[in-house]
PDB file of C-alpha atoms in Angstrom:
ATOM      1  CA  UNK A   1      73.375  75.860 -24.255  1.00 54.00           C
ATOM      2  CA  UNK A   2      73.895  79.248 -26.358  1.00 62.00           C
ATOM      3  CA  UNK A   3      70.994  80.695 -27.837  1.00 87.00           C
ATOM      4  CA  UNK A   4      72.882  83.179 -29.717  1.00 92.00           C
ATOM      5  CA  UNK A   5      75.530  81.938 -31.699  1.00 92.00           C
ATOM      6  CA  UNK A   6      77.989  83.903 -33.610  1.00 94.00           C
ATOM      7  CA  UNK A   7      80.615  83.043 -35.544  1.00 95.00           C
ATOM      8  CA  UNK A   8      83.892  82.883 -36.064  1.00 96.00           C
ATOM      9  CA  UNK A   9      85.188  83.777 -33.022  1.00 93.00           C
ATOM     10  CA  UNK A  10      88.520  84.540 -34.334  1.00 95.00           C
ATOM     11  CA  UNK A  11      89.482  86.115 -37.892  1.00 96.00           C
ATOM     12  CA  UNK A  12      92.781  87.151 -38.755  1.00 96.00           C
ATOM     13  CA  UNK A  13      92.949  88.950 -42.530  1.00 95.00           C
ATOM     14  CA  UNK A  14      95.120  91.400 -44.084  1.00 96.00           C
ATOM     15  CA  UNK A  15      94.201  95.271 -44.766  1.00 97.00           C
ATOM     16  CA  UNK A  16      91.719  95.806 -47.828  1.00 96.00           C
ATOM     17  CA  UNK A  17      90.044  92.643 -47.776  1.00 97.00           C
ATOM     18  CA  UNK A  18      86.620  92.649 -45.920  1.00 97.00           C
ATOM     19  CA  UNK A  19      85.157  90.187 -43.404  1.00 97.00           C
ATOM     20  CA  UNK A  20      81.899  89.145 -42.880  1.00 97.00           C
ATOM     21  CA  UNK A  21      80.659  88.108 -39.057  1.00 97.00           C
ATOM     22  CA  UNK A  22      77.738  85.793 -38.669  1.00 97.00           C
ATOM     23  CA  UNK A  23      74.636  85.743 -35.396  1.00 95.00           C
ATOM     24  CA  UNK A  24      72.590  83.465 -35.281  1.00 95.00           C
ATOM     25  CA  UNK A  25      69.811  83.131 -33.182  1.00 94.00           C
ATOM     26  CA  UNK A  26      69.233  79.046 -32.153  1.00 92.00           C
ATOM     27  CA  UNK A  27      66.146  78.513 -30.103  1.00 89.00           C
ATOM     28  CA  UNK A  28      64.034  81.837 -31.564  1.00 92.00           C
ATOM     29  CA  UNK A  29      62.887  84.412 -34.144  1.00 92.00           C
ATOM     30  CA  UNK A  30      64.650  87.542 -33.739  1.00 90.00           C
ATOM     31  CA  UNK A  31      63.214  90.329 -35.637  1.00 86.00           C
ATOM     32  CA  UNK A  32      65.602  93.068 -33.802  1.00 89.00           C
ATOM     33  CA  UNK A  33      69.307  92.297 -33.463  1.00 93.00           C
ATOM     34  CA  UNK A  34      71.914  94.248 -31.890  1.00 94.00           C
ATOM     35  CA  UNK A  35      75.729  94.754 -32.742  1.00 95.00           C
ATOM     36  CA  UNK A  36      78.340  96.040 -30.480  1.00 95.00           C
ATOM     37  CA  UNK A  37      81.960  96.468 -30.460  1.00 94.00           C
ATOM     38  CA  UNK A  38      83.929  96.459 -27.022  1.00 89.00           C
ATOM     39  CA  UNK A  39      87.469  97.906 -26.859  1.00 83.00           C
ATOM     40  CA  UNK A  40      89.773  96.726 -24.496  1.00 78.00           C
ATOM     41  CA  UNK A  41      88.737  97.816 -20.816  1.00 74.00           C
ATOM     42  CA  UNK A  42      86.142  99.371 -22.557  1.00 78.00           C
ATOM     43  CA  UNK A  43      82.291  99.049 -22.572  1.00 83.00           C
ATOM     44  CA  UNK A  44      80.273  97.259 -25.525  1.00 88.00           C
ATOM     45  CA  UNK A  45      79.007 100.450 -27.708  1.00 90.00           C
ATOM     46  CA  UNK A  46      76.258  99.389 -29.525  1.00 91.00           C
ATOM     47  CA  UNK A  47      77.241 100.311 -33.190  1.00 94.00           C
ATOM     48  CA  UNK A  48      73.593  98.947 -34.716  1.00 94.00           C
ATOM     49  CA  UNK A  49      69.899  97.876 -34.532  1.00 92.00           C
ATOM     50  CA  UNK A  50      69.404  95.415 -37.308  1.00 89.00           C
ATOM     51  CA  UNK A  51      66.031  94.569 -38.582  1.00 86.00           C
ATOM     52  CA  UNK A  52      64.925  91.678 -40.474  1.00 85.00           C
ATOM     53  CA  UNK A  53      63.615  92.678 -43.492  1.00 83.00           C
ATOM     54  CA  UNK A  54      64.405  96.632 -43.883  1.00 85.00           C
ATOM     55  CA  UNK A  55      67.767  98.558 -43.428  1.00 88.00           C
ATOM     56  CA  UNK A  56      69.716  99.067 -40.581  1.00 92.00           C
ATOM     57  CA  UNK A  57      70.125 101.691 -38.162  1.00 92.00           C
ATOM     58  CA  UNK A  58      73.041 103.052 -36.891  1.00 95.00           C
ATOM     59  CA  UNK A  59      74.598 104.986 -34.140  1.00 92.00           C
ATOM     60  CA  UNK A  60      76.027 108.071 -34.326  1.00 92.00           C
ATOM     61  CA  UNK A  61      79.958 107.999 -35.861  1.00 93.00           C
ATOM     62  CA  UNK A  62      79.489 104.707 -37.002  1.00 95.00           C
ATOM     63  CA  UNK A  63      80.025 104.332 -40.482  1.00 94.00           C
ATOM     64  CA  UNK A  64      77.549 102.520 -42.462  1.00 93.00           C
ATOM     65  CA  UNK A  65      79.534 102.181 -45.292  1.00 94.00           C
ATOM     66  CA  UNK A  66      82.111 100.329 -43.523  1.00 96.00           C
ATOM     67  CA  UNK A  67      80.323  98.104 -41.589  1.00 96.00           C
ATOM     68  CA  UNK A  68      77.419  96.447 -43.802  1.00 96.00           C
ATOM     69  CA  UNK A  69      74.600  94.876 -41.805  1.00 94.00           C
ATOM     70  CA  UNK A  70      72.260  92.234 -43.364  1.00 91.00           C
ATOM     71  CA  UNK A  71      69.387  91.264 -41.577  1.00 90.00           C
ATOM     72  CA  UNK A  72      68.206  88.626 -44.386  1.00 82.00           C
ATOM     73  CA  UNK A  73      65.893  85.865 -42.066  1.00 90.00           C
ATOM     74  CA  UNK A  74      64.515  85.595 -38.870  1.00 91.00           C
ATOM     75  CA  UNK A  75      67.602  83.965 -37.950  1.00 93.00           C
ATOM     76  CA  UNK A  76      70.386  85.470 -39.192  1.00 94.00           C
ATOM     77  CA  UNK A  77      72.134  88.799 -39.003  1.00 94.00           C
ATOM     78  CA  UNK A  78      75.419  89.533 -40.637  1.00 95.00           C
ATOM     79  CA  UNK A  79      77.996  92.262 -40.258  1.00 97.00           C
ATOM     80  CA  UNK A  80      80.809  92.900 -42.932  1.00 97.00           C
ATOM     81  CA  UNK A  81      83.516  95.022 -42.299  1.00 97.00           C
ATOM     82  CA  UNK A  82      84.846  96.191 -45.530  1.00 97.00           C
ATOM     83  CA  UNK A  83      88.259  97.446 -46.393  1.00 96.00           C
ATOM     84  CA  UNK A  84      89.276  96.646 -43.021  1.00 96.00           C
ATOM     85  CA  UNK A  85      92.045  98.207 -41.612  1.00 96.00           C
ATOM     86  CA  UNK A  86      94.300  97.825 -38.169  1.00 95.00           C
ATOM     87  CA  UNK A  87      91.725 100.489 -35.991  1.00 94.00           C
ATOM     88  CA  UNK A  88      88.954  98.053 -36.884  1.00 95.00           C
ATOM     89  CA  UNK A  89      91.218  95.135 -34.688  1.00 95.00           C
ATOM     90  CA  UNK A  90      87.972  94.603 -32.138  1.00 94.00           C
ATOM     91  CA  UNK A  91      85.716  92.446 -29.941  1.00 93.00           C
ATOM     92  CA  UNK A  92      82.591  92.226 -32.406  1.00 95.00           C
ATOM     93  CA  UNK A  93      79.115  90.944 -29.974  1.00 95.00           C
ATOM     94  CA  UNK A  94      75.804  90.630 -31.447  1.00 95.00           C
ATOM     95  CA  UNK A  95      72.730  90.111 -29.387  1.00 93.00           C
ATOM     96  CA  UNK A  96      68.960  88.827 -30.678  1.00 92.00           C
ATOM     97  CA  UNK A  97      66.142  90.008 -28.699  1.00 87.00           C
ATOM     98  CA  UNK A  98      63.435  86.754 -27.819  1.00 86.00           C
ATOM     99  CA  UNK A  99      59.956  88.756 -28.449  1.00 84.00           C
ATOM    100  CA  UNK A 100      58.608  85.658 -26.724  1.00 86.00           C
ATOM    101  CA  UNK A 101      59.864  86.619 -23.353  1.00 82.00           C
ATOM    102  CA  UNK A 102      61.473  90.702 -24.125  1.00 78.00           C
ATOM    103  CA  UNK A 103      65.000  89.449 -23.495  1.00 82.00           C
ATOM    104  CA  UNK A 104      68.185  89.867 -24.869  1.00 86.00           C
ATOM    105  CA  UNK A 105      70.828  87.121 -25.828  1.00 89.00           C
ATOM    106  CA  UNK A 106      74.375  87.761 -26.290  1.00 91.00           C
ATOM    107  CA  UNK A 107      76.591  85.804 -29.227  1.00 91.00           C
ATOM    108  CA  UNK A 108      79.991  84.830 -27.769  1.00 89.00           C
ATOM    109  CA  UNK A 109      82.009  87.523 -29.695  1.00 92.00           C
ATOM    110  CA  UNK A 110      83.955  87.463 -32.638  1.00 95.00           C
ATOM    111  CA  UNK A 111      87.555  88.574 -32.191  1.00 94.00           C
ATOM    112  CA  UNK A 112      88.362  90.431 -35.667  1.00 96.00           C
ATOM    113  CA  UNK A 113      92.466  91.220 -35.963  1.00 96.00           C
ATOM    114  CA  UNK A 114      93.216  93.125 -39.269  1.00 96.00           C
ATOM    115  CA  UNK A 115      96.929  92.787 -40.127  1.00 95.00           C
TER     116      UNK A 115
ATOM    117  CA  UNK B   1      72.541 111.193 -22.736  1.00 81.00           C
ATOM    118  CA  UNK B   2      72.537 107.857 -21.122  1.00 87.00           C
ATOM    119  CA  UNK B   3      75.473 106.487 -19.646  1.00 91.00           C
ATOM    120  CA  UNK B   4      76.532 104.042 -16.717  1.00 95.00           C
ATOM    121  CA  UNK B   5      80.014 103.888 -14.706  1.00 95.00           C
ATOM    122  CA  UNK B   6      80.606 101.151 -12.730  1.00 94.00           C
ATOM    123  CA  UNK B   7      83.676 100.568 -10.220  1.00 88.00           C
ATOM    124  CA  UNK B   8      86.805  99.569 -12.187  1.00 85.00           C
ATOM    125  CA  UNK B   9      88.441  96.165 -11.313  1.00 86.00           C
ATOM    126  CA  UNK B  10      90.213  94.045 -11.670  1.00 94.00           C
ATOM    127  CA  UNK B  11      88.635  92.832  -7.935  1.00 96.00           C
ATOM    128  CA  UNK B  12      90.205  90.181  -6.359  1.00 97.00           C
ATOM    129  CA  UNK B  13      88.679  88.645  -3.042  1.00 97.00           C
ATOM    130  CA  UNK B  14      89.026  85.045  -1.523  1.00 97.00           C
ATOM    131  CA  UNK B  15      86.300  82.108  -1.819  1.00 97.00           C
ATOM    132  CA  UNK B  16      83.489  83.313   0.959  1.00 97.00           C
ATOM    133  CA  UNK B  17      84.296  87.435   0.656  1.00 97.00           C
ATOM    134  CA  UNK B  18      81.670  89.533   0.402  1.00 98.00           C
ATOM    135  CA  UNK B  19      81.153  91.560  -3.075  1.00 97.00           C
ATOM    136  CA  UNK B  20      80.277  95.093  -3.442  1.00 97.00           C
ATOM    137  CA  UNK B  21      80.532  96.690  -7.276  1.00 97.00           C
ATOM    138  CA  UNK B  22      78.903  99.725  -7.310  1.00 97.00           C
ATOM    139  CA  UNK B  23      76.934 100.903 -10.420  1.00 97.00           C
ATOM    140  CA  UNK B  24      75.802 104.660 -10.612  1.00 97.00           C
ATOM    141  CA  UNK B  25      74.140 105.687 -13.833  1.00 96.00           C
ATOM    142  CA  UNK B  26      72.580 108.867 -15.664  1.00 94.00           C
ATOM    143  CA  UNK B  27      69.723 108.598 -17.831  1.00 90.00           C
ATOM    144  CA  UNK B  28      66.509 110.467 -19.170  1.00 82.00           C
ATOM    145  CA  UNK B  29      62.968 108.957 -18.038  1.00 80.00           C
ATOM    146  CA  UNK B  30      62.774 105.493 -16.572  1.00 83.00           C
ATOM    147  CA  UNK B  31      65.413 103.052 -17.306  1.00 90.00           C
ATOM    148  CA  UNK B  32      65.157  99.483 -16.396  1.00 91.00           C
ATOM    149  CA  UNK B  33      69.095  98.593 -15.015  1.00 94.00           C
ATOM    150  CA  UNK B  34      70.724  94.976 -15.563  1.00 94.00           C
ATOM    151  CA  UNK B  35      73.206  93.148 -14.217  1.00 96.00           C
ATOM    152  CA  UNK B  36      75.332  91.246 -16.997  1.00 95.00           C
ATOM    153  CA  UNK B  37      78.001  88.340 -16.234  1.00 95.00           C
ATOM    154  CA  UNK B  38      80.701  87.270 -18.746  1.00 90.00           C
ATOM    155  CA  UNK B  39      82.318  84.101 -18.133  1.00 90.00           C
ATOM    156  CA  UNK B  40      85.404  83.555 -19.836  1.00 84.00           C
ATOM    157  CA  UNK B  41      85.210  82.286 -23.634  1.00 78.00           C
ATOM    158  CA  UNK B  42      81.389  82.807 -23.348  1.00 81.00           C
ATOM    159  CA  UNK B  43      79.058  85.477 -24.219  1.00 82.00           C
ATOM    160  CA  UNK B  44      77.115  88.061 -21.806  1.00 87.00           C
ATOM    161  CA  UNK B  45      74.564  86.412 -19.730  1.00 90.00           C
ATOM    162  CA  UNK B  46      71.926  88.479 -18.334  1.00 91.00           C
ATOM    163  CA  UNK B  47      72.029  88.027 -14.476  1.00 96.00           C
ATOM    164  CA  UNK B  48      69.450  89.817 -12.867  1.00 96.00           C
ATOM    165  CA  UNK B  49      67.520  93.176 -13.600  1.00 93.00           C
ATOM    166  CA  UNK B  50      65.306  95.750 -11.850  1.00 94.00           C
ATOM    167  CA  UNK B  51      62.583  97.777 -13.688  1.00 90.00           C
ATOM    168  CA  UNK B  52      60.993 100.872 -11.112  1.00 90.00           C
ATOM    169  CA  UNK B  53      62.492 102.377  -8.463  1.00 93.00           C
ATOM    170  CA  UNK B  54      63.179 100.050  -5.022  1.00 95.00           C
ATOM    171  CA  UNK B  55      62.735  96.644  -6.927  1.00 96.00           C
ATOM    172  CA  UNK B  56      65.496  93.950  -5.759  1.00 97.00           C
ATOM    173  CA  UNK B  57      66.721  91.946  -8.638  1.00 97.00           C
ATOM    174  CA  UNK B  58      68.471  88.723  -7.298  1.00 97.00           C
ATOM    175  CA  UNK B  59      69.599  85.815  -8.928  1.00 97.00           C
ATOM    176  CA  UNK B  60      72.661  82.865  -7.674  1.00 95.00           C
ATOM    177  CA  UNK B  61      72.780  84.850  -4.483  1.00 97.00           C
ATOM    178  CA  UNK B  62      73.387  88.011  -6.066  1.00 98.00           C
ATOM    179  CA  UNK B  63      71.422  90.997  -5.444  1.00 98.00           C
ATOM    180  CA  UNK B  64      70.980  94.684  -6.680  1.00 98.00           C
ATOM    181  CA  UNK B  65      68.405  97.303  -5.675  1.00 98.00           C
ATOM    182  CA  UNK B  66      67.243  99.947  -7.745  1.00 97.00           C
ATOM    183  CA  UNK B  67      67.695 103.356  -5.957  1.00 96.00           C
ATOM    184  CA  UNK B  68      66.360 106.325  -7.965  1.00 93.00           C
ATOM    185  CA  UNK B  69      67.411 108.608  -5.164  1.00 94.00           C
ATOM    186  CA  UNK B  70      71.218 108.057  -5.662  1.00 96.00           C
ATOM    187  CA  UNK B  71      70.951 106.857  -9.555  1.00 96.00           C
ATOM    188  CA  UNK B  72      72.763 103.402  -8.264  1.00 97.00           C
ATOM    189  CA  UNK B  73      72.511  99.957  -8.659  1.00 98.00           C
ATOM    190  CA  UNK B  74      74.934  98.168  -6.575  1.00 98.00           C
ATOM    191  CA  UNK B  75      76.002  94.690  -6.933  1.00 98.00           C
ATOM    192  CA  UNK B  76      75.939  92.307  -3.412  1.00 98.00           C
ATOM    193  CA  UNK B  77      76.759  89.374  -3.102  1.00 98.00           C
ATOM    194  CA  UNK B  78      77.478  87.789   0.542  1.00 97.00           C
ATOM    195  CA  UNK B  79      79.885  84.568  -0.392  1.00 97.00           C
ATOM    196  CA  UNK B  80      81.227  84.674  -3.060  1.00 97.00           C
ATOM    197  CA  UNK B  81      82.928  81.095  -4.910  1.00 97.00           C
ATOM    198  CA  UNK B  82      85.588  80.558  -7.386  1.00 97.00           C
ATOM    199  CA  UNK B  83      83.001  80.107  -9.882  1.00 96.00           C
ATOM    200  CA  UNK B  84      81.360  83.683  -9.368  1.00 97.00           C
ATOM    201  CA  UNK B  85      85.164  84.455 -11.518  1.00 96.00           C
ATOM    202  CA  UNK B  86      83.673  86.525 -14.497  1.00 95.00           C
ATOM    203  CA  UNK B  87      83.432  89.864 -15.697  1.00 93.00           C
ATOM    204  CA  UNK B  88      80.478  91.967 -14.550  1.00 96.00           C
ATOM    205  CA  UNK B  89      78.787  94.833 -16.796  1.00 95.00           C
ATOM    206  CA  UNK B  90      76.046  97.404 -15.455  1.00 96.00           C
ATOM    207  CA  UNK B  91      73.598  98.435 -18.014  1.00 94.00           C
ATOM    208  CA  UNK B  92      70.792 100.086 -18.670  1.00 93.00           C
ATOM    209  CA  UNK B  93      67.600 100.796 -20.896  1.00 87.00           C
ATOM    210  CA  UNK B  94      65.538 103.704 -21.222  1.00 74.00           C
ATOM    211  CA  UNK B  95      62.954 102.182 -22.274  1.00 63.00           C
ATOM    212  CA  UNK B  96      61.310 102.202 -26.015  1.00 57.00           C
ATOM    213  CA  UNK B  97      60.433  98.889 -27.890  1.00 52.00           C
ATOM    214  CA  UNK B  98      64.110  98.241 -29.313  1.00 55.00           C
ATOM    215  CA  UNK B  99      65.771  97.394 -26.102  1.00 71.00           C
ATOM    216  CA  UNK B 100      69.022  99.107 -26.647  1.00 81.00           C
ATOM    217  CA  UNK B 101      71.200  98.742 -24.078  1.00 88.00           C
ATOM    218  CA  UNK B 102      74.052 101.345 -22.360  1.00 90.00           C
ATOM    219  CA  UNK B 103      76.741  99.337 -20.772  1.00 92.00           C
ATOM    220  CA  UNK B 104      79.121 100.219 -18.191  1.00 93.00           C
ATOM    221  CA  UNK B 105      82.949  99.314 -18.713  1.00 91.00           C
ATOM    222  CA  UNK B 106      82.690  96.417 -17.297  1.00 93.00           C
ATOM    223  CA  UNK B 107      84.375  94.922 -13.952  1.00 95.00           C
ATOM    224  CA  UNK B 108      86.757  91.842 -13.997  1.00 94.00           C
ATOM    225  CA  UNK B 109      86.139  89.756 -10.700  1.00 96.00           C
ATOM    226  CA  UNK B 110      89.233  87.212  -9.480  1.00 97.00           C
ATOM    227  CA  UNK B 111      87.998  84.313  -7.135  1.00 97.00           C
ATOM    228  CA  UNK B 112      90.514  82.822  -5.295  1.00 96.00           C
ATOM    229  CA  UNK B 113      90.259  79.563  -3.701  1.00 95.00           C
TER     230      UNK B 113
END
């Protein structure tokens, strides 16, 4: 079964409001999670490492403003995308990394659509 | 920078074909290189992985070998089933305790019975 779970998988919402995305990691304690965004025919770019207890890094471009990451518990990392707009219509992954064994987990995606 | 480019699909080959997707990548140091499978409606799945130069990763009867001479990590497998259907992403790390991972673009594999 998943190890990873993220959720929802699908969100529909209208321009200006914000939406929060939910990983959760099932079977472990993940101090390091990871959160990517795949285009179309495109390749997952990791946008951000979160950490569980301080702030999060991001990547280059991304903004940090826009897309609020809250690593709160060992278990949960959440990304909000405020103010959304149409360009931020994407395939949101998150992935926890077991320290038990050094791998890496992968959510199922959340599909955000931004009317 | 790191990066990875992997053949793009969609691939379509009949049950028992073999299965070539070639994986060539650029990075700085060492990486370690993985093989990632995404079934549909479910999330990555790490497949198999290689960490130094000439290891074999294998896994369900698929194999890649780490070649530092050409920068590739091909993906083999000899028979391939219906259920091998899935999208297939090259990636790699260059090392460092966060485990951040470059992907490729990711290769859509068609099965048919």
């Amino acid at each position: 079964g998943a190890v990873v779970s993220q959720h929802p998988s699908r969100v529909i919402c209208k321009s200006g409001t914000s939406v929060k995305i939910e990983c959760r990691s099932l079977d472990f304690q993940a101090t390091t999670m990871f959160w990517y965004r795949q285009f179309p025919k495109q390749s997952l770019m990791l946008m951000a490492t979160s950490n569980e207890g301080s702030k999060a890094t991001y990547e280059q471009g991304v903004e940090k403003d826009k897309f609020l990451i809250n690593h709160a518990s060992l278990t949960l990392s959440t990304l909000t995308v405020t103010s959304a707009h149409p360009e931020d219509s994407s395939f949101y992954i998150c992935s926890a990394r077991d320290p038990r064994i050094g791998e890496l987990f992968f959510g199922e995606g959340s599909r955000l659509t931004v009317l | 920078g790191n990066s990875v480019t992997q053949m793009e699909g969609p691939v379509t080959l009949s049950e028992e074909a073999f299965l070539t997707i070639n994986c060539t990548y650029t990075a700085t140091g060492y990486p370690s290189l993985f093989w990632y499978v995404q079934y549909p409606g479910e999330g990555l799945q790490l497949l198999l992985k290689a960490t130094k130069a000439d290891d074999k990763g294998s896994n369900k009867g698929f194999e890649a070998t780490y070649r530092k001479e050409t920068t590739s990590f091909h993906l083999e497998k000899g028979s391939v089933q219906v259920s091998d259907s899935a999208v297939y992403f090259c990636a790699l790390n260059s090392g460092g305790s966060n485990y951040k991972l470059t992907f490729g673009k990711g290769t859509l594999l068609t099965v048919n019975p």
